[in-house]
mmCIF file of C-alpha atoms in Angstrom:
data_model
loop_
_atom_site.group_PDB
_atom_site.id
_atom_site.type_symbol
_atom_site.label_atom_id
_atom_site.label_comp_id
_atom_site.label_asym_id
_atom_site.label_seq_id
_atom_site.Cartn_x
_atom_site.Cartn_y
_atom_site.Cartn_z
ATOM 1 C CA MET A 1 3.566 -39.432 -62.140
ATOM 2 C CA VAL A 2 1.750 -42.603 -60.839
ATOM 3 C CA ASP A 3 -0.424 -43.919 -57.944
ATOM 4 C CA ILE A 4 0.953 -47.101 -56.516
ATOM 5 C CA ASP A 5 -0.698 -49.376 -53.810
ATOM 6 C CA PRO A 6 0.211 -52.867 -53.039
ATOM 7 C CA GLY A 7 -1.939 -55.294 -54.966
ATOM 8 C CA ASP A 8 -2.803 -52.880 -57.796
ATOM 9 C CA ALA A 9 -1.092 -51.957 -60.908
ATOM 10 C CA PRO A 10 0.613 -48.688 -61.109
ATOM 11 C CA ARG A 11 -1.789 -46.145 -62.286
ATOM 12 C CA THR A 12 -0.445 -43.075 -64.427
ATOM 13 C CA VAL A 13 -1.577 -39.688 -63.111
ATOM 14 C CA ALA A 14 0.247 -37.202 -65.183
ATOM 15 C CA THR A 15 3.385 -36.990 -67.400
ATOM 16 C CA VAL A 16 5.985 -34.275 -67.339
ATOM 17 C CA LYS A 17 8.655 -34.136 -70.069
ATOM 18 C CA HIS A 18 11.432 -31.642 -70.469
ATOM 19 C CA PRO A 19 14.205 -32.743 -72.806
ATOM 20 C CA THR A 20 17.861 -32.109 -71.533
ATOM 21 C CA ARG A 21 19.950 -33.717 -74.377
ATOM 22 C CA LEU A 22 22.914 -34.154 -72.138
ATOM 23 C CA ALA A 23 24.555 -36.925 -73.846
ATOM 24 C CA GLU A 24 24.706 -34.842 -76.973
ATOM 25 C CA ALA A 25 26.133 -31.728 -75.230
ATOM 26 C CA ILE A 26 28.857 -33.425 -73.275
ATOM 27 C CA ASP A 27 32.350 -32.139 -74.137
ATOM 28 C CA ARG A 28 35.315 -33.993 -75.485
ATOM 29 C CA ASP A 29 36.435 -34.652 -71.726
ATOM 30 C CA GLY A 30 33.185 -36.054 -70.690
ATOM 31 C CA ALA A 31 31.809 -33.089 -68.619
ATOM 32 C CA VAL A 32 28.270 -31.678 -69.255
ATOM 33 C CA PRO A 33 28.770 -28.013 -70.112
ATOM 34 C CA PRO A 34 26.898 -25.122 -68.183
ATOM 35 C CA GLU A 35 24.053 -24.674 -70.716
ATOM 36 C CA ALA A 36 23.285 -28.415 -70.606
ATOM 37 C CA ILE A 37 23.218 -28.294 -66.699
ATOM 38 C CA GLY A 38 20.716 -25.297 -67.032
ATOM 39 C CA ARG A 39 18.508 -27.453 -68.963
ATOM 40 C CA LEU A 40 18.870 -30.288 -66.424
ATOM 41 C CA VAL A 41 17.903 -27.712 -63.511
ATOM 42 C CA ARG A 42 15.051 -26.639 -65.337
ATOM 43 C CA ALA A 43 13.753 -30.066 -66.122
ATOM 44 C CA VAL A 44 14.244 -31.246 -62.205
ATOM 45 C CA ALA A 45 12.646 -27.887 -61.219
ATOM 46 C CA SER A 46 9.516 -28.491 -63.300
ATOM 47 C CA SER A 47 9.279 -31.961 -62.011
ATOM 48 C CA VAL A 48 9.695 -30.654 -58.405
ATOM 49 C CA HIS A 49 6.718 -28.097 -59.365
ATOM 50 C CA ALA A 50 4.492 -30.650 -60.754
ATOM 51 C CA ALA A 51 5.000 -33.187 -57.928
ATOM 52 C CA THR A 52 3.922 -30.167 -55.549
ATOM 53 C CA ALA A 53 1.028 -29.375 -57.939
ATOM 54 C CA HIS A 54 -0.254 -32.958 -57.846
ATOM 55 C CA ASP A 55 0.234 -33.516 -54.056
ATOM 56 C CA ILE A 56 3.099 -36.199 -54.672
ATOM 57 C CA ASP A 57 4.378 -38.226 -51.932
ATOM 58 C CA GLU A 58 7.540 -39.120 -52.588
ATOM 59 C CA LEU A 59 9.885 -37.661 -55.852
ATOM 60 C CA ILE A 60 12.453 -40.148 -56.928
ATOM 61 C CA ALA A 61 15.410 -38.235 -58.482
ATOM 62 C CA PHE A 62 17.949 -40.478 -60.370
ATOM 63 C CA ALA A 63 20.639 -39.540 -62.850
ATOM 64 C CA THR A 64 21.862 -42.069 -65.798
ATOM 65 C CA SER A 65 25.045 -42.266 -67.700
ATOM 66 C CA ALA A 66 25.217 -38.761 -68.889
ATOM 67 C CA VAL A 67 25.693 -37.237 -65.372
ATOM 68 C CA ARG A 68 26.975 -40.876 -63.615
ATOM 69 C CA ASP A 69 30.004 -40.657 -65.932
ATOM 70 C CA ALA A 70 30.739 -36.981 -65.953
ATOM 71 C CA PRO A 71 33.934 -35.739 -64.336
ATOM 72 C CA ASN A 72 32.036 -32.761 -62.971
ATOM 73 C CA ARG A 73 29.137 -34.738 -61.554
ATOM 74 C CA GLU A 74 29.422 -33.529 -58.126
ATOM 75 C CA GLN A 75 29.037 -29.844 -59.548
ATOM 76 C CA ILE A 76 26.068 -30.866 -61.372
ATOM 77 C CA VAL A 77 24.439 -32.406 -58.233
ATOM 78 C CA ALA A 78 25.233 -29.250 -56.320
ATOM 79 C CA ARG A 79 23.859 -26.938 -58.818
ATOM 80 C CA VAL A 80 20.563 -29.004 -58.949
ATOM 81 C CA ALA A 81 20.375 -29.319 -55.112
ATOM 82 C CA ALA A 82 21.102 -25.370 -54.745
ATOM 83 C CA ALA A 83 18.145 -24.703 -57.494
ATOM 84 C CA THR A 84 15.614 -27.090 -56.585
ATOM 85 C CA GLY A 85 16.392 -28.453 -52.947
ATOM 86 C CA LEU A 86 16.549 -32.132 -54.569
ATOM 87 C CA ARG A 87 19.612 -34.107 -54.592
ATOM 88 C CA LEU A 88 20.157 -36.404 -57.690
ATOM 89 C CA GLY A 89 20.968 -39.947 -56.850
ATOM 90 C CA SER A 90 22.639 -42.173 -59.264
ATOM 91 C CA LEU A 91 22.106 -45.434 -60.876
ATOM 92 C CA THR A 92 24.769 -47.650 -61.830
ATOM 93 C CA GLY A 93 24.842 -49.196 -65.282
ATOM 94 C CA THR A 94 23.989 -52.654 -63.901
ATOM 95 C CA ASP A 95 21.191 -51.228 -61.885
ATOM 96 C CA GLU A 96 19.808 -49.504 -64.825
ATOM 97 C CA ALA A 97 19.975 -52.877 -66.815
ATOM 98 C CA ARG A 98 18.227 -54.669 -64.035
ATOM 99 C CA LEU A 99 15.398 -52.175 -63.531
ATOM 100 C CA VAL A 100 14.814 -52.271 -67.395
ATOM 101 C CA PHE A 101 14.751 -55.905 -67.130
ATOM 102 C CA ALA A 102 12.114 -55.799 -64.045
ATOM 103 C CA ALA A 103 9.857 -53.455 -66.136
ATOM 104 C CA ALA A 104 9.717 -55.605 -69.142
ATOM 105 C CA ARG A 105 9.220 -58.783 -66.928
ATOM 106 C CA ALA A 106 6.268 -57.069 -65.238
ATOM 107 C CA TRP A 107 4.768 -55.850 -68.559
ATOM 108 C CA HIS A 108 5.077 -59.274 -70.239
ATOM 109 C CA GLY A 109 4.496 -61.728 -67.436
ATOM 110 C CA TRP A 110 5.995 -64.900 -66.863
ATOM 111 C CA SER A 111 4.352 -66.731 -69.789
ATOM 112 C CA ALA A 112 6.551 -64.661 -72.023
ATOM 113 C CA GLY A 113 9.466 -67.433 -70.845
ATOM 114 C CA PRO A 114 13.143 -66.011 -70.809
ATOM 115 C CA LEU A 115 13.709 -62.425 -72.004
ATOM 116 C CA LEU A 116 16.356 -60.671 -73.596
ATOM 117 C CA VAL A 117 15.987 -56.953 -72.998
ATOM 118 C CA ALA A 118 17.774 -53.915 -74.840
ATOM 119 C CA ASP A 119 17.213 -50.133 -73.891
ATOM 120 C CA ILE A 120 19.098 -47.611 -75.982
ATOM 121 C CA GLY A 121 19.662 -44.430 -73.725
ATOM 122 C CA GLY A 122 21.266 -41.052 -74.678
ATOM 123 C CA GLY A 123 24.574 -42.327 -73.101
ATOM 124 C CA SER A 124 24.503 -46.116 -72.794
ATOM 125 C CA LEU A 125 23.008 -49.218 -74.162
ATOM 126 C CA GLU A 126 21.605 -51.676 -71.491
ATOM 127 C CA ILE A 127 21.128 -55.409 -72.223
ATOM 128 C CA ALA A 128 19.818 -57.889 -69.653
ATOM 129 C CA HIS A 129 18.862 -61.534 -70.003
ATOM 130 C CA GLY A 130 17.140 -64.056 -67.814
ATOM 131 C CA SER A 131 14.283 -66.362 -67.138
ATOM 132 C CA GLY A 132 13.591 -65.060 -63.808
ATOM 133 C CA ASP A 133 12.494 -61.699 -62.401
ATOM 134 C CA ILE A 134 16.005 -60.750 -61.896
ATOM 135 C CA PRO A 135 18.420 -61.166 -65.151
ATOM 136 C CA GLU A 136 21.467 -63.561 -65.040
ATOM 137 C CA THR A 137 23.101 -61.127 -67.317
ATOM 138 C CA ALA A 138 23.225 -57.336 -67.139
ATOM 139 C CA LEU A 139 25.195 -55.133 -69.160
ATOM 140 C CA SER A 140 25.644 -51.410 -69.646
ATOM 141 C CA LEU A 141 27.880 -50.368 -72.578
ATOM 142 C CA PRO A 142 28.808 -46.851 -73.769
ATOM 143 C CA LEU A 143 26.726 -47.043 -76.985
ATOM 144 C CA GLY A 144 23.973 -44.704 -76.214
ATOM 145 C CA ALA A 145 22.665 -42.790 -79.322
ATOM 146 C CA GLY A 146 23.536 -39.248 -77.862
ATOM 147 C CA ARG A 147 27.114 -40.242 -77.052
ATOM 148 C CA LEU A 148 27.748 -42.037 -80.513
ATOM 149 C CA THR A 149 26.140 -39.047 -82.369
ATOM 150 C CA ARG A 150 28.489 -36.705 -80.470
ATOM 151 C CA GLU A 151 31.621 -38.791 -80.934
ATOM 152 C CA HIS A 152 31.167 -40.448 -84.277
ATOM 153 C CA LEU A 153 28.679 -38.523 -86.725
ATOM 154 C CA PRO A 154 29.989 -35.143 -87.328
ATOM 155 C CA GLY A 155 28.031 -33.342 -90.073
ATOM 156 C CA ASP A 156 24.222 -32.901 -90.974
ATOM 157 C CA PRO A 157 24.069 -35.288 -92.466
ATOM 158 C CA PRO A 158 26.985 -37.249 -91.660
ATOM 159 C CA SER A 159 29.236 -38.501 -94.468
ATOM 160 C CA ARG A 160 29.199 -42.161 -95.571
ATOM 161 C CA LYS A 161 32.601 -42.757 -94.287
ATOM 162 C CA HIS A 162 31.641 -41.820 -90.719
ATOM 163 C CA VAL A 163 28.432 -43.938 -91.011
ATOM 164 C CA ARG A 164 30.410 -47.040 -91.698
ATOM 165 C CA ARG A 165 33.074 -46.325 -89.356
ATOM 166 C CA LEU A 166 30.218 -45.980 -86.603
ATOM 167 C CA GLN A 167 28.756 -49.222 -87.627
ATOM 168 C CA ARG A 168 31.988 -51.125 -87.385
ATOM 169 C CA HIS A 169 32.569 -49.684 -84.081
ATOM 170 C CA VAL A 170 29.282 -50.555 -82.671
ATOM 171 C CA HIS A 171 29.461 -54.351 -84.324
ATOM 172 C CA GLU A 172 32.811 -54.991 -82.701
ATOM 173 C CA HIS A 173 32.083 -53.510 -79.314
ATOM 174 C CA LEU A 174 28.897 -55.585 -78.893
ATOM 175 C CA ARG A 175 30.369 -58.782 -80.095
ATOM 176 C CA ASP A 176 33.488 -58.497 -77.700
ATOM 177 C CA ALA A 177 30.876 -57.545 -74.901
ATOM 178 C CA THR A 178 28.169 -60.170 -75.491
ATOM 179 C CA THR A 179 30.699 -63.016 -76.121
ATOM 180 C CA GLY A 180 28.896 -66.294 -74.735
ATOM 181 C CA LEU A 181 25.579 -64.484 -74.752
ATOM 182 C CA ARG A 182 23.215 -66.621 -77.114
ATOM 183 C CA PRO A 183 19.440 -65.856 -76.007
ATOM 184 C CA ALA A 184 17.788 -68.976 -77.657
ATOM 185 C CA ASN A 185 14.141 -69.119 -77.338
ATOM 186 C CA ALA A 186 14.158 -65.741 -75.119
ATOM 187 C CA LEU A 187 11.640 -63.051 -76.128
ATOM 188 C CA ALA A 188 13.625 -60.062 -77.433
ATOM 189 C CA VAL A 189 12.299 -57.056 -75.977
ATOM 190 C CA GLY A 190 13.115 -53.371 -76.848
ATOM 191 C CA THR A 191 12.389 -50.432 -74.213
ATOM 192 C CA SER A 192 13.043 -46.784 -74.468
ATOM 193 C CA ARG A 193 12.058 -44.090 -76.982
ATOM 194 C CA THR A 194 14.576 -45.142 -79.439
ATOM 195 C CA PHE A 195 13.158 -48.518 -79.924
ATOM 196 C CA THR A 196 9.791 -47.134 -79.959
ATOM 197 C CA GLN A 197 10.387 -44.442 -82.552
ATOM 198 C CA LEU A 198 12.285 -46.890 -84.545
ATOM 199 C CA ALA A 199 9.343 -49.465 -84.472
ATOM 200 C CA ARG A 200 6.924 -46.462 -85.624
ATOM 201 C CA LEU A 201 9.499 -45.454 -88.401
ATOM 202 C CA THR A 202 9.298 -49.027 -89.773
ATOM 203 C CA GLY A 203 5.536 -49.655 -89.838
ATOM 204 C CA ALA A 204 4.414 -50.036 -86.223
ATOM 205 C CA PRO A 205 1.028 -48.887 -85.150
ATOM 206 C CA ARG A 206 0.861 -45.225 -84.148
ATOM 207 C CA ARG A 207 0.981 -44.134 -80.472
ATOM 208 C CA LYS A 208 -2.747 -43.479 -80.453
ATOM 209 C CA ALA A 209 -3.302 -46.901 -80.916
ATOM 210 C CA GLY A 210 -2.882 -47.464 -77.227
ATOM 211 C CA PRO A 211 -0.198 -49.270 -75.025
ATOM 212 C CA TYR A 212 -1.629 -52.855 -75.416
ATOM 213 C CA VAL A 213 -1.144 -52.858 -79.218
ATOM 214 C CA LYS A 214 1.640 -55.171 -80.454
ATOM 215 C CA ARG A 215 4.393 -53.389 -81.972
ATOM 216 C CA GLU A 216 7.821 -54.855 -83.245
ATOM 217 C CA LEU A 217 10.906 -53.685 -84.965
ATOM 218 C CA LYS A 218 12.071 -56.002 -87.829
ATOM 219 C CA ARG A 219 15.713 -56.084 -88.459
ATOM 220 C CA LYS A 220 15.256 -56.410 -92.292
ATOM 221 C CA ARG A 221 13.020 -53.132 -92.377
ATOM 222 C CA LEU A 222 15.337 -51.292 -89.934
ATOM 223 C CA ARG A 223 18.322 -52.219 -92.116
ATOM 224 C CA ALA A 224 16.607 -50.727 -95.167
ATOM 225 C CA GLN A 225 16.004 -47.387 -93.205
ATOM 226 C CA ILE A 226 19.643 -46.914 -92.133
ATOM 227 C CA PRO A 227 20.811 -45.431 -95.347
ATOM 228 C CA VAL A 228 17.662 -43.203 -95.556
ATOM 229 C CA LEU A 229 18.273 -41.793 -92.191
ATOM 230 C CA ALA A 230 22.172 -41.386 -92.961
ATOM 231 C CA ALA A 231 21.172 -39.261 -96.215
ATOM 232 C CA THR A 232 18.487 -37.210 -94.437
ATOM 233 C CA PRO A 233 19.205 -33.840 -92.561
ATOM 234 C CA THR A 234 18.212 -33.460 -88.826
ATOM 235 C CA ALA A 235 15.406 -31.080 -89.634
ATOM 236 C CA GLU A 236 13.830 -33.595 -92.340
ATOM 237 C CA ARG A 237 14.255 -36.712 -90.183
ATOM 238 C CA ALA A 238 11.942 -34.745 -87.587
ATOM 239 C CA GLU A 239 9.144 -35.087 -90.409
ATOM 240 C CA LEU A 240 9.540 -39.003 -90.611
ATOM 241 C CA PRO A 241 7.003 -41.125 -89.010
ATOM 242 C CA GLY A 242 7.613 -41.512 -85.422
ATOM 243 C CA VAL A 243 10.795 -39.641 -85.025
ATOM 244 C CA SER A 244 10.537 -36.630 -82.697
ATOM 245 C CA ARG A 245 12.248 -33.381 -83.127
ATOM 246 C CA PRO A 246 14.377 -34.028 -79.794
ATOM 247 C CA ARG A 247 15.667 -37.071 -80.987
ATOM 248 C CA ALA A 248 15.806 -36.387 -84.742
ATOM 249 C CA ARG A 249 19.870 -36.002 -84.643
ATOM 250 C CA GLN A 250 20.410 -38.935 -82.644
ATOM 251 C CA ILE A 251 18.027 -41.381 -84.253
ATOM 252 C CA LEU A 252 20.548 -42.568 -86.921
ATOM 253 C CA ALA A 253 22.890 -43.436 -84.301
ATOM 254 C CA GLY A 254 20.107 -45.332 -82.426
ATOM 255 C CA ALA A 255 19.142 -47.193 -85.572
ATOM 256 C CA ILE A 256 22.762 -48.303 -85.934
ATOM 257 C CA THR A 257 22.959 -49.589 -82.598
ATOM 258 C CA ALA A 258 19.601 -51.318 -82.495
ATOM 259 C CA GLU A 259 20.384 -52.945 -85.902
ATOM 260 C CA ALA A 260 23.879 -54.015 -84.427
ATOM 261 C CA VAL A 261 22.055 -55.580 -81.272
ATOM 262 C CA MET A 262 19.621 -57.586 -83.462
ATOM 263 C CA THR A 263 22.615 -58.759 -85.907
ATOM 264 C CA VAL A 264 25.169 -59.875 -83.404
ATOM 265 C CA LEU A 265 22.490 -61.387 -80.984
ATOM 266 C CA ASP A 266 20.671 -62.894 -84.014
ATOM 267 C CA LEU A 267 17.356 -61.289 -83.355
ATOM 268 C CA PRO A 268 15.007 -61.093 -86.666
ATOM 269 C CA ARG A 269 12.492 -58.941 -84.543
ATOM 270 C CA ILE A 270 12.098 -57.226 -81.155
ATOM 271 C CA ARG A 271 8.777 -56.703 -79.517
ATOM 272 C CA ILE A 272 8.305 -53.115 -78.146
ATOM 273 C CA CYS A 273 7.678 -52.568 -74.432
ATOM 274 C CA PRO A 274 6.200 -49.332 -73.204
ATOM 275 C CA TRP A 275 7.640 -49.735 -69.822
ATOM 276 C CA ALA A 276 11.504 -49.069 -69.139
ATOM 277 C CA VAL A 277 13.747 -47.738 -66.392
ATOM 278 C CA ARG A 278 11.097 -45.258 -64.753
ATOM 279 C CA GLU A 279 8.582 -48.101 -64.389
ATOM 280 C CA GLY A 280 11.362 -50.375 -63.032
ATOM 281 C CA ILE A 281 11.903 -47.665 -60.233
ATOM 282 C CA VAL A 282 8.284 -47.467 -59.770
ATOM 283 C CA LEU A 283 7.997 -51.349 -59.324
ATOM 284 C CA HIS A 284 11.111 -51.629 -56.990
ATOM 285 C CA ARG A 285 9.351 -48.983 -54.795
ATOM 286 C CA LEU A 286 6.129 -51.073 -54.926
ATOM 287 C CA GLN A 287 8.235 -54.238 -53.697
ATOM 288 C CA ALA A 288 9.615 -52.082 -51.015
ATOM 289 C CA LEU A 289 6.275 -51.396 -49.671
ATOM 290 C CA ARG A 290 5.688 -55.218 -49.869
ATOM 291 C CA GLY A 291 8.884 -55.585 -47.790
ATOM 292 C CA ALA A 292 10.717 -57.404 -50.530
ATOM 293 C CA PRO A 293 13.134 -55.159 -52.527
ATOM 294 C CA ASP A 294 15.812 -56.678 -54.773
ATOM 295 C CA LEU A 295 18.007 -53.702 -55.202
ATOM 296 C CA ASP A 296 18.966 -51.050 -52.538
ATOM 297 C CA LEU A 297 17.992 -47.797 -54.026
ATOM 298 C CA THR A 298 17.158 -45.884 -51.028
ATOM 299 C CA HIS A 299 19.761 -43.110 -51.826
ATOM 300 C CA LEU A 300 17.586 -42.035 -54.667
ATOM 301 C CA THR A 301 14.527 -41.163 -52.701
ATOM 302 C CA TRP A 302 13.446 -38.007 -51.249
ATOM 303 C CA THR A 303 10.382 -38.759 -48.852
ATOM 304 C CA ASN A 304 7.350 -36.824 -47.689
ATOM 305 C CA PRO A 305 5.399 -39.386 -45.707
ATOM 306 C CA ARG A 306 1.806 -39.366 -46.253
ATOM 307 C CA ALA A 307 -0.865 -41.936 -46.130
ATOM 308 C CA ARG A 308 -0.857 -44.862 -48.478
ATOM 309 C CA PRO A 309 -1.317 -45.405 -51.258
ATOM 310 C CA LEU A 310 1.675 -43.401 -52.323
ATOM 311 C CA ARG A 311 1.674 -41.391 -55.322
ATOM 312 C CA ILE A 312 5.275 -40.793 -56.795
ATOM 313 C CA VAL A 313 7.064 -39.529 -59.741
ATOM 314 C CA PRO A 314 10.528 -40.637 -61.156
ATOM 315 C CA ALA A 315 12.164 -37.449 -61.986
ATOM 316 C CA LEU A 316 15.195 -37.908 -64.513
#
């Protein structure tokens, strides 16, 4: 939850987290099963409750690839609306990539020069590149850590055969999708919890050091950790530095995707950015207050008009 006021930086008020693990739960047809929808309903209800408790002016509810691509999307949206009174909006993959880029640009500033931004979610991988505040290239690929774990890494831990097959699959998909994208002289930036946790796993400073400490993920160190993660059961991965219990199962697929991005795009290191898609939406809303939004996201917003400044919460 953040306070926003034109002319000021967004100020965090409180944080509400409720893991849903939708990308890991999706069935073979891509549908989200009832028990996972129940987790989503509880997560949204928790956000609505927190918004009420903190006197929130706007609650921006959005769903990413797990719901966006699900054949039972309308049933999911209807169940959430019936239980919480809030209708989930949906971001396209391209909009998600653009919002992530906007967040990274705001965090690093113009002095960073051209940016190459990557974000590994549960269902998709977003890549954006450009020298302005809007990326010239914005890609969304079905290479999220939860999706890849579900589809390619059976077993706990998975077999070496499955790990090698996944590595080939991700490298081939990325090479095809990024043909012509060679971000020379761009600052490589990684957003999302996956990049943050991988950086910590490979030696970056702890979270308690604060958001302004420089954190990097180095390709050589990451590559060395993949065999370790592949041989480690989920319960033991959760004991590794930086790896959270909810993401312990999918962190191997996340590491394989991150390493493939860095290899295919020839990135020896990636700078970690603490802002991602949520902050991108907050920044977009701030632009709208100034009268100059660059994306039409009005379909995502439930509004309870109050005096400015706004206090808003993005609810995923």
